[in-house]
Amino acid sequence: MEDTTLLCLLFLISLLSCPANQASLTVSPSSSQLFKGQSVSLSCEEDDSSAGWTLRRNTSRDTETQCGDDWGNPAGSSCKIGYMVQWDGGVYWCESREGATSNSINITVNGGPVILQSPVLPVTEGEDLTLHCKTETSSNLPADFYKDGSFIRTEPAGHMTIHHVSRSDEGLYKCYISSVGESPPSWVSVTGEEVTFDFRSSFIQIFT
Ligand SMILES: *[C@@H]1O[C@H](CO)[C@@H](O)[C@H](O)[C@H]1NC(C)=O
């Protein structure tokens, strides 16, 4: 019984301390919606470049294709797409040769006149969340903001900030600019603070 507990403990510690081979994906401009024709640069920020990280994506047309296949120009650990079109919309992530994966990022490309700029990464509880409603030529027109289909409010300068976000702010946001049009919807996720750390310390408390 004690041996089993010890093995269990060692196994869990090895999982929890899970070291090297991690990467995170960042995107510039940092927006989950883009206009058709915009260029975008996606970077795998890795702690071990010998792991051979590549950028991959799933779109409605194809799955798990790699930057350089028939889209994007690889440059080191980055990939540049010079002219985004609607079918470049999809989910992007970095993958190592061994199959380890980074966070993934959803990108929507709008052929229409309005986009909602929302954070590509989850927002941490307690932080501020700012959403921008834009046309290709203007970023300060009055805009109506919606969450999960319900009207929130009109903002005179096209951007809305929610202070100290909580889990209940998570949802599907979109915006509308009068006589121009509506943006596609984007999901904004909210995560708790220090989940991993809390889990580790409570785990260690149980076993000491
Ligand atoms: C990409 O598509 C494949 C096949 O449908 C699926 O198994 C995989 O989970 C997708 N990856 C992501 C990150 O969505």
PDB file of C-alpha atoms and ligand atoms in Angstrom:
ATOM      1  CA  MET A   1       0.000   0.000   0.000  1.00  0.00           C
ATOM      2  CA  GLU A   2       2.764   2.443   0.944  1.00  0.00           C
ATOM      3  CA  ASP A   3       4.741   1.459  -2.158  1.00  0.00           C
ATOM      4  CA  THR A   4       1.744   2.229  -4.310  1.00  0.00           C
ATOM      5  CA  THR A   5       1.335   5.601  -2.656  1.00  0.00           C
ATOM      6  CA  LEU A   6       4.995   6.382  -3.202  1.00  0.00           C
ATOM      7  CA  LEU A   7       4.823   5.382  -6.868  1.00  0.00           C
ATOM      8  CA  CYS A   8       1.703   7.435  -7.286  1.00  0.00           C
ATOM      9  CA  LEU A   9       3.430  10.381  -5.676  1.00  0.00           C
ATOM     10  CA  LEU A  10       6.469  10.092  -7.937  1.00  0.00           C
ATOM     11  CA  PHE A  11       4.283   9.750 -10.994  1.00  0.00           C
ATOM     12  CA  LEU A  12       2.250  12.814 -10.103  1.00  0.00           C
ATOM     13  CA  ILE A  13       5.354  14.853  -9.316  1.00  0.00           C
ATOM     14  CA  SER A  14       6.802  13.955 -12.706  1.00  0.00           C
ATOM     15  CA  LEU A  15       3.588  15.068 -14.365  1.00  0.00           C
ATOM     16  CA  LEU A  16       3.382  18.264 -12.367  1.00  0.00           C
ATOM     17  CA  SER A  17       6.964  19.320 -12.906  1.00  0.00           C
ATOM     18  CA  CYS A  18       6.705  18.442 -16.619  1.00  0.00           C
ATOM     19  CA  PRO A  19       9.799  20.363 -17.705  1.00  0.00           C
ATOM     20  CA  ALA A  20      11.173  21.307 -21.141  1.00  0.00           C
ATOM     21  CA  ASN A  21       9.564  21.239 -24.555  1.00  0.00           C
ATOM     22  CA  GLN A  22       7.005  23.917 -24.181  1.00  0.00           C
ATOM     23  CA  ALA A  23       6.056  26.600 -26.620  1.00  0.00           C
ATOM     24  CA  SER A  24       3.515  29.332 -26.697  1.00  0.00           C
ATOM     25  CA  LEU A  25       1.972  30.777 -29.801  1.00  0.00           C
ATOM     26  CA  THR A  26       1.675  34.532 -30.204  1.00  0.00           C
ATOM     27  CA  VAL A  27       0.120  36.458 -33.059  1.00  0.00           C
ATOM     28  CA  SER A  28       0.763  39.946 -34.376  1.00  0.00           C
ATOM     29  CA  PRO A  29      -1.384  41.986 -34.749  1.00  0.00           C
ATOM     30  CA  SER A  30      -2.851  40.565 -31.563  1.00  0.00           C
ATOM     31  CA  SER A  31      -6.447  40.125 -32.634  1.00  0.00           C
ATOM     32  CA  SER A  32      -8.682  37.129 -33.076  1.00  0.00           C
ATOM     33  CA  GLN A  33     -10.405  38.834 -36.032  1.00  0.00           C
ATOM     34  CA  LEU A  34      -8.706  40.293 -39.078  1.00  0.00           C
ATOM     35  CA  PHE A  35      -9.818  41.980 -42.262  1.00  0.00           C
ATOM     36  CA  LYS A  36      -9.349  40.217 -45.548  1.00  0.00           C
ATOM     37  CA  GLY A  37      -6.035  41.376 -47.020  1.00  0.00           C
ATOM     38  CA  GLN A  38      -4.286  41.991 -43.674  1.00  0.00           C
ATOM     39  CA  SER A  39      -0.929  40.381 -43.073  1.00  0.00           C
ATOM     40  CA  VAL A  40      -0.223  38.457 -39.907  1.00  0.00           C
ATOM     41  CA  SER A  41       2.814  37.018 -38.194  1.00  0.00           C
ATOM     42  CA  LEU A  42       2.554  33.974 -35.926  1.00  0.00           C
ATOM     43  CA  SER A  43       5.444  32.993 -33.639  1.00  0.00           C
ATOM     44  CA  CYS A  44       6.202  29.853 -31.695  1.00  0.00           C
ATOM     45  CA  GLU A  45       8.040  31.138 -28.635  1.00  0.00           C
ATOM     46  CA  GLU A  46       9.850  28.008 -27.578  1.00  0.00           C
ATOM     47  CA  ASP A  47      12.281  27.126 -24.822  1.00  0.00           C
ATOM     48  CA  ASP A  48      14.022  24.496 -26.939  1.00  0.00           C
ATOM     49  CA  SER A  49      14.397  25.200 -30.642  1.00  0.00           C
ATOM     50  CA  SER A  50      15.957  21.763 -31.220  1.00  0.00           C
ATOM     51  CA  ALA A  51      12.510  20.267 -30.560  1.00  0.00           C
ATOM     52  CA  GLY A  52      11.608  21.336 -34.112  1.00  0.00           C
ATOM     53  CA  TRP A  53       8.476  23.407 -33.529  1.00  0.00           C
ATOM     54  CA  THR A  54       6.314  24.084 -36.534  1.00  0.00           C
ATOM     55  CA  LEU A  55       3.147  26.094 -36.939  1.00  0.00           C
ATOM     56  CA  ARG A  56       0.072  24.108 -37.901  1.00  0.00           C
ATOM     57  CA  ARG A  57      -3.529  24.939 -38.547  1.00  0.00           C
ATOM     58  CA  ASN A  58      -7.008  23.511 -39.065  1.00  0.00           C
ATOM     59  CA  THR A  59      -9.323  25.402 -41.359  1.00  0.00           C
ATOM     60  CA  SER A  60     -12.640  24.525 -42.932  1.00  0.00           C
ATOM     61  CA  ARG A  61     -10.693  23.390 -46.008  1.00  0.00           C
ATOM     62  CA  ASP A  62      -7.877  21.289 -44.571  1.00  0.00           C
ATOM     63  CA  THR A  63      -6.586  19.951 -41.279  1.00  0.00           C
ATOM     64  CA  GLU A  64      -3.151  19.841 -39.642  1.00  0.00           C
ATOM     65  CA  THR A  65      -1.306  21.475 -42.508  1.00  0.00           C
ATOM     66  CA  GLN A  66       1.993  23.147 -41.794  1.00  0.00           C
ATOM     67  CA  CYS A  67       3.281  26.668 -42.486  1.00  0.00           C
ATOM     68  CA  GLY A  68       5.034  26.539 -45.854  1.00  0.00           C
ATOM     69  CA  ASP A  69       2.887  23.686 -47.203  1.00  0.00           C
ATOM     70  CA  ASP A  70       0.594  25.767 -49.352  1.00  0.00           C
ATOM     71  CA  TRP A  71       0.192  28.746 -47.050  1.00  0.00           C
ATOM     72  CA  GLY A  72       2.493  31.065 -45.120  1.00  0.00           C
ATOM     73  CA  ASN A  73       6.187  31.850 -45.314  1.00  0.00           C
ATOM     74  CA  PRO A  74       8.267  30.237 -42.568  1.00  0.00           C
ATOM     75  CA  ALA A  75      11.058  32.399 -41.123  1.00  0.00           C
ATOM     76  CA  GLY A  76      12.818  30.790 -38.169  1.00  0.00           C
ATOM     77  CA  SER A  77      10.228  30.123 -35.499  1.00  0.00           C
ATOM     78  CA  SER A  78       7.737  32.508 -37.131  1.00  0.00           C
ATOM     79  CA  CYS A  79       5.347  32.209 -39.992  1.00  0.00           C
ATOM     80  CA  LYS A  80       4.117  35.155 -41.995  1.00  0.00           C
ATOM     81  CA  ILE A  81       0.910  35.184 -43.992  1.00  0.00           C
ATOM     82  CA  GLY A  82       1.023  38.179 -46.301  1.00  0.00           C
ATOM     83  CA  TYR A  83      -2.607  38.409 -47.383  1.00  0.00           C
ATOM     84  CA  MET A  84      -5.254  36.791 -45.214  1.00  0.00           C
ATOM     85  CA  VAL A  85      -8.360  35.509 -46.943  1.00  0.00           C
ATOM     86  CA  GLN A  86     -11.489  34.009 -45.410  1.00  0.00           C
ATOM     87  CA  TRP A  87     -10.314  30.411 -45.674  1.00  0.00           C
ATOM     88  CA  ASP A  88      -7.197  31.292 -43.643  1.00  0.00           C
ATOM     89  CA  GLY A  89      -9.596  31.535 -40.696  1.00  0.00           C
ATOM     90  CA  GLY A  90      -9.269  28.610 -38.297  1.00  0.00           C
ATOM     91  CA  VAL A  91      -7.291  27.320 -35.343  1.00  0.00           C
ATOM     92  CA  TYR A  92      -3.494  27.697 -35.241  1.00  0.00           C
ATOM     93  CA  TRP A  93      -1.004  26.010 -32.899  1.00  0.00           C
ATOM     94  CA  CYS A  94       2.682  25.049 -32.641  1.00  0.00           C
ATOM     95  CA  GLU A  95       3.688  21.412 -32.633  1.00  0.00           C
ATOM     96  CA  SER A  96       7.059  19.828 -31.895  1.00  0.00           C
ATOM     97  CA  ARG A  97       8.496  16.845 -33.767  1.00  0.00           C
ATOM     98  CA  GLU A  98       7.488  14.655 -30.805  1.00  0.00           C
ATOM     99  CA  GLY A  99       3.916  15.905 -30.988  1.00  0.00           C
ATOM    100  CA  ALA A 100       3.907  18.326 -28.020  1.00  0.00           C
ATOM    101  CA  THR A 101       1.534  21.213 -28.648  1.00  0.00           C
ATOM    102  CA  SER A 102       1.288  24.835 -27.578  1.00  0.00           C
ATOM    103  CA  ASN A 103      -1.816  26.840 -26.785  1.00  0.00           C
ATOM    104  CA  SER A 104      -4.004  27.261 -29.824  1.00  0.00           C
ATOM    105  CA  ILE A 105      -5.405  30.490 -31.258  1.00  0.00           C
ATOM    106  CA  ASN A 106      -8.615  30.966 -33.216  1.00  0.00           C
ATOM    107  CA  ILE A 107      -8.500  33.465 -36.042  1.00  0.00           C
ATOM    108  CA  THR A 108     -11.508  34.697 -37.996  1.00  0.00           C
ATOM    109  CA  VAL A 109     -11.023  36.575 -41.263  1.00  0.00           C
ATOM    110  CA  ASN A 110     -13.896  38.845 -42.223  1.00  0.00           C
ATOM    111  CA  GLY A 111     -14.551  39.763 -45.812  1.00  0.00           C
ATOM    112  CA  GLY A 112     -17.089  42.256 -44.421  1.00  0.00           C
ATOM    113  CA  PRO A 113     -16.544  45.807 -43.237  1.00  0.00           C
ATOM    114  CA  VAL A 114     -16.427  45.433 -39.408  1.00  0.00           C
ATOM    115  CA  ILE A 115     -14.215  43.446 -37.035  1.00  0.00           C
ATOM    116  CA  LEU A 116     -14.187  43.029 -33.279  1.00  0.00           C
ATOM    117  CA  GLN A 117     -10.690  43.093 -31.846  1.00  0.00           C
ATOM    118  CA  SER A 118     -10.645  40.848 -28.787  1.00  0.00           C
ATOM    119  CA  PRO A 119      -7.764  39.193 -26.890  1.00  0.00           C
ATOM    120  CA  VAL A 120      -6.389  36.065 -28.564  1.00  0.00           C
ATOM    121  CA  LEU A 121      -5.326  34.571 -25.226  1.00  0.00           C
ATOM    122  CA  PRO A 122      -7.604  33.915 -22.235  1.00  0.00           C
ATOM    123  CA  VAL A 123      -8.023  36.890 -19.916  1.00  0.00           C
ATOM    124  CA  THR A 124      -7.169  36.263 -16.262  1.00  0.00           C
ATOM    125  CA  GLU A 125      -9.890  36.919 -13.671  1.00  0.00           C
ATOM    126  CA  GLY A 126      -9.466  40.382 -12.169  1.00  0.00           C
ATOM    127  CA  GLU A 127      -7.824  41.881 -15.254  1.00  0.00           C
ATOM    128  CA  ASP A 128      -9.457  44.428 -17.560  1.00  0.00           C
ATOM    129  CA  LEU A 129     -10.835  43.356 -20.924  1.00  0.00           C
ATOM    130  CA  THR A 130     -10.945  45.840 -23.799  1.00  0.00           C
ATOM    131  CA  LEU A 131     -12.812  45.183 -27.024  1.00  0.00           C
ATOM    132  CA  HIS A 132     -12.392  47.371 -30.109  1.00  0.00           C
ATOM    133  CA  CYS A 133     -14.937  47.619 -32.880  1.00  0.00           C
ATOM    134  CA  LYS A 134     -13.315  48.734 -36.140  1.00  0.00           C
ATOM    135  CA  THR A 135     -13.838  49.332 -39.796  1.00  0.00           C
ATOM    136  CA  GLU A 136     -10.867  49.162 -42.160  1.00  0.00           C
ATOM    137  CA  THR A 137     -10.493  52.928 -42.099  1.00  0.00           C
ATOM    138  CA  SER A 138     -11.821  53.911 -38.686  1.00  0.00           C
ATOM    139  CA  SER A 139     -11.441  52.695 -35.133  1.00  0.00           C
ATOM    140  CA  ASN A 140     -13.413  55.310 -33.218  1.00  0.00           C
ATOM    141  CA  LEU A 141     -16.949  55.213 -34.575  1.00  0.00           C
ATOM    142  CA  PRO A 142     -19.814  54.679 -32.112  1.00  0.00           C
ATOM    143  CA  ALA A 143     -20.432  50.951 -31.747  1.00  0.00           C
ATOM    144  CA  ASP A 144     -23.000  48.669 -30.129  1.00  0.00           C
ATOM    145  CA  PHE A 145     -21.560  45.719 -28.200  1.00  0.00           C
ATOM    146  CA  TYR A 146     -23.309  42.388 -27.703  1.00  0.00           C
ATOM    147  CA  LYS A 147     -22.560  39.365 -25.521  1.00  0.00           C
ATOM    148  CA  ASP A 148     -24.184  35.977 -26.166  1.00  0.00           C
ATOM    149  CA  GLY A 149     -26.683  37.697 -28.454  1.00  0.00           C
ATOM    150  CA  SER A 150     -27.799  40.340 -25.920  1.00  0.00           C
ATOM    151  CA  PHE A 151     -27.126  44.042 -26.291  1.00  0.00           C
ATOM    152  CA  ILE A 152     -24.728  45.373 -23.624  1.00  0.00           C
ATOM    153  CA  ARG A 153     -24.287  49.045 -24.477  1.00  0.00           C
ATOM    154  CA  THR A 154     -23.317  51.618 -27.094  1.00  0.00           C
ATOM    155  CA  GLU A 155     -19.827  53.035 -26.797  1.00  0.00           C
ATOM    156  CA  PRO A 156     -19.302  56.443 -28.449  1.00  0.00           C
ATOM    157  CA  ALA A 157     -15.654  55.807 -29.433  1.00  0.00           C
ATOM    158  CA  GLY A 158     -15.871  52.173 -30.577  1.00  0.00           C
ATOM    159  CA  HIS A 159     -14.172  50.492 -27.645  1.00  0.00           C
ATOM    160  CA  MET A 160     -15.545  48.924 -24.509  1.00  0.00           C
ATOM    161  CA  THR A 161     -13.600  48.047 -21.364  1.00  0.00           C
ATOM    162  CA  ILE A 162     -14.866  45.624 -18.749  1.00  0.00           C
ATOM    163  CA  HIS A 163     -12.972  46.153 -15.508  1.00  0.00           C
ATOM    164  CA  HIS A 164     -11.963  43.259 -13.228  1.00  0.00           C
ATOM    165  CA  VAL A 165     -13.388  40.478 -15.363  1.00  0.00           C
ATOM    166  CA  SER A 166     -14.907  37.419 -13.723  1.00  0.00           C
ATOM    167  CA  ARG A 167     -15.912  34.036 -15.126  1.00  0.00           C
ATOM    168  CA  SER A 168     -19.356  35.380 -15.957  1.00  0.00           C
ATOM    169  CA  ASP A 169     -17.794  37.755 -18.515  1.00  0.00           C
ATOM    170  CA  GLU A 170     -16.706  34.777 -20.576  1.00  0.00           C
ATOM    171  CA  GLY A 171     -18.761  34.452 -23.747  1.00  0.00           C
ATOM    172  CA  LEU A 172     -19.356  35.208 -27.391  1.00  0.00           C
ATOM    173  CA  TYR A 173     -18.954  38.908 -28.209  1.00  0.00           C
ATOM    174  CA  LYS A 174     -19.763  40.869 -31.335  1.00  0.00           C
ATOM    175  CA  CYS A 175     -20.249  44.491 -32.275  1.00  0.00           C
ATOM    176  CA  TYR A 176     -22.227  46.579 -34.694  1.00  0.00           C
ATOM    177  CA  ILE A 177     -21.466  49.943 -36.293  1.00  0.00           C
ATOM    178  CA  SER A 178     -24.566  51.743 -37.479  1.00  0.00           C
ATOM    179  CA  SER A 179     -24.899  51.977 -41.291  1.00  0.00           C
ATOM    180  CA  VAL A 180     -21.651  50.006 -41.749  1.00  0.00           C
ATOM    181  CA  GLY A 181     -22.345  46.525 -40.410  1.00  0.00           C
ATOM    182  CA  GLU A 182     -21.799  43.828 -37.836  1.00  0.00           C
ATOM    183  CA  SER A 183     -18.609  41.975 -36.865  1.00  0.00           C
ATOM    184  CA  PRO A 184     -18.369  38.184 -36.704  1.00  0.00           C
ATOM    185  CA  PRO A 185     -18.648  36.820 -33.142  1.00  0.00           C
ATOM    186  CA  SER A 186     -15.540  35.903 -31.124  1.00  0.00           C
ATOM    187  CA  TRP A 187     -15.260  33.814 -27.995  1.00  0.00           C
ATOM    188  CA  VAL A 188     -13.495  35.476 -25.047  1.00  0.00           C
ATOM    189  CA  SER A 189     -12.310  33.103 -22.324  1.00  0.00           C
ATOM    190  CA  VAL A 190     -11.609  34.010 -18.729  1.00  0.00           C
ATOM    191  CA  THR A 191      -9.304  31.844 -16.611  1.00  0.00           C
ATOM    192  CA  GLY A 192      -8.775  31.707 -12.869  1.00  0.00           C
ATOM    193  CA  GLU A 193      -5.538  32.867 -11.312  1.00  0.00           C
ATOM    194  CA  GLU A 194      -2.669  30.525 -10.431  1.00  0.00           C
ATOM    195  CA  VAL A 195      -4.675  27.321 -10.847  1.00  0.00           C
ATOM    196  CA  THR A 196      -1.572  25.158 -11.322  1.00  0.00           C
ATOM    197  CA  PHE A 197       0.143  26.637  -8.293  1.00  0.00           C
ATOM    198  CA  ASP A 198      -2.872  26.114  -6.026  1.00  0.00           C
ATOM    199  CA  PHE A 199      -3.209  22.574  -7.234  1.00  0.00           C
ATOM    200  CA  ARG A 200       0.440  21.806  -6.538  1.00  0.00           C
ATOM    201  CA  SER A 201       0.503  23.304  -3.074  1.00  0.00           C
ATOM    202  CA  SER A 202      -2.706  21.595  -1.999  1.00  0.00           C
ATOM    203  CA  PHE A 203      -1.378  18.352  -3.429  1.00  0.00           C
ATOM    204  CA  ILE A 204       1.844  18.701  -1.450  1.00  0.00           C
ATOM    205  CA  GLN A 205      -0.152  19.488   1.695  1.00  0.00           C
ATOM    206  CA  ILE A 206      -2.104  16.259   1.350  1.00  0.00           C
ATOM    207  CA  PHE A 207       1.054  14.195   1.259  1.00  0.00           C
ATOM    208  CA  THR A 208       3.059  15.927   3.988  1.00  0.00           C
TER     209      THR A 208
HETATM  210  C1  LIG B   1      -7.409  19.644 -35.954  1.00  0.00           C
HETATM  211  O1  LIG B   1      -8.219  18.733 -36.663  1.00  0.00           O
HETATM  212  C2  LIG B   1      -8.031  17.375 -36.292  1.00  0.00           C
HETATM  213  C3  LIG B   1      -8.855  16.508 -37.230  1.00  0.00           C
HETATM  214  O2  LIG B   1     -10.183  16.947 -37.278  1.00  0.00           O
HETATM  215  C4  LIG B   1      -8.440  17.194 -34.826  1.00  0.00           C
HETATM  216  O3  LIG B   1      -8.239  15.866 -34.417  1.00  0.00           O
HETATM  217  C5  LIG B   1      -7.584  18.129 -33.962  1.00  0.00           C
HETATM  218  O4  LIG B   1      -8.008  18.055 -32.616  1.00  0.00           O
HETATM  219  C6  LIG B   1      -7.695  19.575 -34.456  1.00  0.00           C
HETATM  220  N1  LIG B   1      -6.759  20.390 -33.693  1.00  0.00           N
HETATM  221  C7  LIG B   1      -7.112  21.485 -33.031  1.00  0.00           C
HETATM  222  C8  LIG B   1      -6.051  22.198 -32.278  1.00  0.00           C
HETATM  223  O5  LIG B   1      -8.248  21.930 -33.056  1.00  0.00           O
END
